[in-house]
Short mmCIF file of C-alpha atoms in Angstrom, two decimals:
data_model
loop_
_atom_site.label_atom_id
_atom_site.label_comp_id
_atom_site.label_asym_id
_atom_site.label_seq_id
_atom_site.Cartn_x
_atom_site.Cartn_y
_atom_site.Cartn_z
CA UNK F 1 19.34 28.50 -28.98
CA UNK F 2 16.97 29.89 -26.35
CA UNK F 3 13.89 29.11 -28.45
CA UNK F 4 14.83 25.44 -28.86
CA UNK F 5 15.64 25.18 -25.18
CA UNK F 6 12.23 26.51 -24.18
CA UNK F 7 10.57 24.17 -26.69
CA UNK F 8 12.41 21.23 -25.10
CA UNK F 9 11.36 22.34 -21.63
CA UNK F 10 7.78 22.80 -22.84
CA UNK F 11 7.77 19.25 -24.27
CA UNK F 12 9.19 17.85 -21.01
CA UNK F 13 6.53 19.65 -18.95
CA UNK F 14 3.74 18.33 -21.18
CA UNK F 15 5.17 14.82 -20.96
CA UNK F 16 5.35 15.05 -17.15
CA UNK F 17 1.73 16.22 -16.94
CA UNK F 18 0.59 13.44 -19.28
CA UNK F 19 2.45 10.77 -17.28
CA UNK F 20 0.99 12.04 -14.03
CA UNK F 21 -2.52 12.15 -15.47
CA UNK F 22 -2.26 8.62 -16.92
CA UNK F 23 -0.57 7.26 -13.77
CA UNK F 24 -3.35 8.58 -11.55
CA UNK F 25 -6.25 7.55 -13.77
CA UNK F 26 -8.82 5.18 -12.31
CA UNK F 27 -8.50 2.87 -15.30
CA UNK F 28 -4.75 2.44 -14.88
CA UNK F 29 -4.96 1.99 -11.12
CA UNK F 30 -7.72 -0.61 -11.50
CA UNK F 31 -6.55 -2.59 -14.54
CA UNK F 32 -2.89 -1.62 -14.89
CA UNK F 33 -1.47 -4.09 -12.35
CA UNK F 34 -2.91 -7.02 -14.30
CA UNK F 35 -3.09 -5.81 -17.90
CA UNK F 36 0.17 -3.85 -18.40
CA UNK F 37 2.62 -6.54 -17.22
CA UNK F 38 0.83 -9.14 -19.34
CA UNK F 39 0.96 -6.97 -22.48
CA UNK F 40 4.54 -5.87 -21.85
CA UNK F 41 5.78 -9.45 -21.37
CA UNK F 42 3.98 -10.66 -24.51
CA UNK F 43 5.24 -7.84 -26.74
CA UNK F 44 8.71 -8.20 -25.25
CA UNK F 45 8.73 -11.85 -26.27
CA UNK F 46 7.18 -11.20 -29.73
CA UNK F 47 9.71 -8.46 -30.58
CA UNK F 48 12.73 -10.36 -29.22
CA UNK F 49 13.16 -7.93 -26.34
CA UNK F 50 13.09 -4.73 -28.41
CA UNK F 51 9.72 -3.19 -27.50
CA UNK F 52 6.94 -3.04 -24.89
CA UNK F 53 3.71 -1.01 -25.08
CA UNK F 54 4.48 0.85 -21.84
CA UNK F 55 7.57 2.34 -23.53
CA UNK F 56 5.21 4.68 -25.39
CA UNK F 57 5.00 6.71 -22.18
CA UNK F 58 8.07 5.89 -20.09
CA UNK F 59 11.28 3.83 -20.16
CA UNK F 60 10.56 0.20 -19.28
CA UNK F 61 12.90 -2.69 -18.58
CA UNK F 62 12.21 -6.34 -17.87
CA UNK F 63 13.62 -7.50 -14.53
CA UNK F 64 14.30 -11.23 -14.19
CA UNK F 65 14.35 -12.44 -10.59
CA UNK F 66 13.82 -15.81 -8.92
CA UNK F 67 11.00 -16.67 -6.60
CA UNK F 68 11.59 -18.37 -3.27
CA UNK F 69 10.97 -21.79 -4.85
CA UNK F 70 13.60 -21.07 -7.55
CA UNK F 71 11.25 -20.48 -10.47
CA UNK F 72 12.03 -17.51 -12.72
CA UNK F 73 9.95 -14.36 -12.64
CA UNK F 74 9.97 -11.64 -15.34
CA UNK F 75 8.52 -8.24 -14.40
CA UNK F 76 8.22 -5.16 -16.61
CA UNK F 77 9.13 -2.03 -14.62
CA UNK F 78 9.39 1.69 -15.20
CA UNK F 79 13.04 2.53 -14.82
CA UNK F 80 15.27 5.54 -14.56
CA UNK F 81 18.63 5.22 -16.23
CA UNK F 82 21.64 6.64 -14.41
CA UNK F 83 24.42 5.21 -16.62
CA UNK F 84 24.58 3.05 -19.76
CA UNK F 85 24.08 -0.18 -17.77
CA UNK F 86 22.76 1.14 -14.44
CA UNK F 87 19.11 1.75 -13.51
CA UNK F 88 16.88 2.54 -10.58
CA UNK F 89 13.42 1.00 -10.16
CA UNK F 90 10.60 2.00 -7.83
CA UNK F 91 8.39 -0.55 -6.05
CA UNK F 92 5.22 1.56 -6.15
CA UNK F 93 2.87 -1.31 -7.06
CA UNK F 94 0.49 1.26 -8.63
CA UNK F 95 -0.06 2.83 -5.21
CA UNK F 96 -1.44 -0.33 -3.63
CA UNK F 97 -0.77 -0.96 0.09
CA UNK F 98 1.47 -4.04 -0.33
CA UNK F 99 5.01 -4.18 -1.66
CA UNK F 100 5.27 -5.90 -5.06
CA UNK F 101 6.58 -9.46 -5.12
CA UNK F 102 9.65 -8.59 -7.22
CA UNK F 103 10.90 -6.27 -4.44
CA UNK F 104 10.73 -9.16 -1.96
CA UNK F 105 12.67 -11.31 -4.45
CA UNK F 106 15.41 -8.67 -4.69
CA UNK F 107 15.66 -8.32 -0.91
CA UNK F 108 16.06 -12.09 -0.59
CA UNK F 109 18.48 -12.48 -3.52
CA UNK F 110 19.89 -9.25 -5.03
CA UNK F 111 21.21 -11.00 -8.17
CA UNK F 112 18.97 -10.47 -11.18
CA UNK F 113 19.04 -9.94 -14.93
CA UNK F 114 17.82 -6.93 -16.91
CA UNK F 115 16.47 -6.83 -20.47
CA UNK F 116 16.73 -3.38 -22.03
CA UNK F 117 16.09 -2.61 -25.70
CA UNK F 118 17.17 -6.02 -26.97
CA UNK F 119 20.20 -6.40 -24.68
CA UNK F 120 20.39 -8.45 -21.50
CA UNK F 121 22.94 -8.39 -18.69
CA UNK F 122 23.25 -9.36 -15.01
CA UNK F 123 22.73 -6.79 -12.27
CA UNK F 124 22.97 -6.60 -8.52
CA UNK F 125 20.19 -4.77 -6.68
CA UNK F 126 20.74 -2.48 -3.74
CA UNK F 127 17.95 -0.91 -1.72
CA UNK F 128 18.47 2.85 -1.49
CA UNK F 129 18.56 4.40 1.96
CA UNK F 130 16.07 7.19 2.67
CA UNK F 131 18.87 9.74 2.23
CA UNK F 132 19.91 8.27 -1.13
CA UNK F 133 16.27 8.13 -2.19
CA UNK F 134 15.86 11.82 -1.31
CA UNK F 135 18.99 12.68 -3.32
CA UNK F 136 17.65 10.71 -6.31
CA UNK F 137 14.22 12.33 -6.02
CA UNK F 138 14.54 14.62 -9.07
CA UNK F 139 15.47 11.63 -11.26
CA UNK F 140 12.65 9.54 -9.76
CA UNK F 141 10.08 12.25 -10.46
CA UNK F 142 11.43 12.75 -13.98
CA UNK F 143 10.86 9.06 -14.67
CA UNK F 144 7.64 8.62 -12.68
CA UNK F 145 5.85 11.93 -11.98
CA UNK F 146 3.09 10.16 -10.01
CA UNK F 147 5.60 8.66 -7.52
CA UNK F 148 4.46 10.94 -4.66
CA UNK F 149 0.80 10.24 -5.43
CA UNK F 150 1.44 6.49 -5.29
CA UNK F 151 3.39 6.83 -2.04
CA UNK F 152 0.58 8.85 -0.48
CA UNK F 153 -2.06 6.32 -1.58
CA UNK F 154 -0.03 3.27 -0.55
CA UNK F 155 0.67 4.69 2.93
CA UNK F 156 3.97 2.79 3.12
CA UNK F 157 7.61 3.49 2.42
CA UNK F 158 8.19 2.93 -1.28
CA UNK F 159 11.27 0.82 -1.95
CA UNK F 160 13.68 2.16 -4.57
CA UNK F 161 16.44 -0.10 -5.86
CA UNK F 162 19.62 0.71 -7.74
CA UNK F 163 20.45 -1.97 -10.32
CA UNK F 164 24.15 -2.04 -11.16
CA UNK F 165 26.27 -4.61 -12.98
CA UNK F 166 28.31 -6.88 -10.72
CA UNK F 167 32.05 -6.18 -10.39
CA UNK F 168 33.21 -9.07 -12.56
CA UNK F 169 31.63 -11.68 -14.78
CA UNK F 170 32.42 -14.38 -12.21
CA UNK F 171 30.63 -12.44 -9.46
CA UNK F 172 27.26 -13.41 -10.93
CA UNK F 173 26.05 -16.99 -10.72
CA UNK F 174 22.46 -17.93 -11.36
CA UNK F 175 21.04 -20.19 -8.67
CA UNK F 176 19.63 -23.49 -9.82
CA UNK F 177 16.05 -24.24 -8.69
CA UNK F 178 15.86 -26.20 -5.48
CA UNK F 179 19.55 -25.82 -4.56
CA UNK F 180 20.95 -23.86 -1.67
CA UNK F 181 23.68 -21.40 -2.37
CA UNK F 182 26.92 -22.19 -0.51
CA UNK F 183 28.64 -19.55 1.55
CA UNK F 184 31.68 -18.02 -0.21
CA UNK F 185 34.13 -19.67 2.20
CA UNK F 186 32.87 -23.16 1.43
CA UNK F 187 31.67 -23.71 5.01
CA UNK F 188 28.07 -24.63 5.69
#
């Protein structure tokens, strides 16, 4: 039992080192922001949502948000899984100084949809507080070992979101492009 446990730990350590090395490579930092999302979206579509190339190294989901003008936006993201249908995503933007667009979309409208291994379901995003982010730090580093390196390079607070399913099926309604959402009470 001890031998298999140490082999598992050894594999996890090697995987963490590999992810950190790849995440900090000049090639990934230069071309990753443009090339990886394009490849991931294409393969996601070609395999009917079952596979993306980035999944070779880390768990990846496709986050569907809406832009300010109401058009849909699909973004492949590294994700940590906390429960069968709950995730957390980090807005590192490959260590660049600006927040990624999808994080602005979630701040504006927290309703989104997640594609994960062929399944799709609605989620509600919640920005983690600094205390919650610190508590989730071991899980963040397990998913993205280069998180601290990206935060140091970006010189900004990295946003981390928890994506959880809404309370009921009726709680989620997709906004139609160009229409304003009414307040829950019916008043304008």
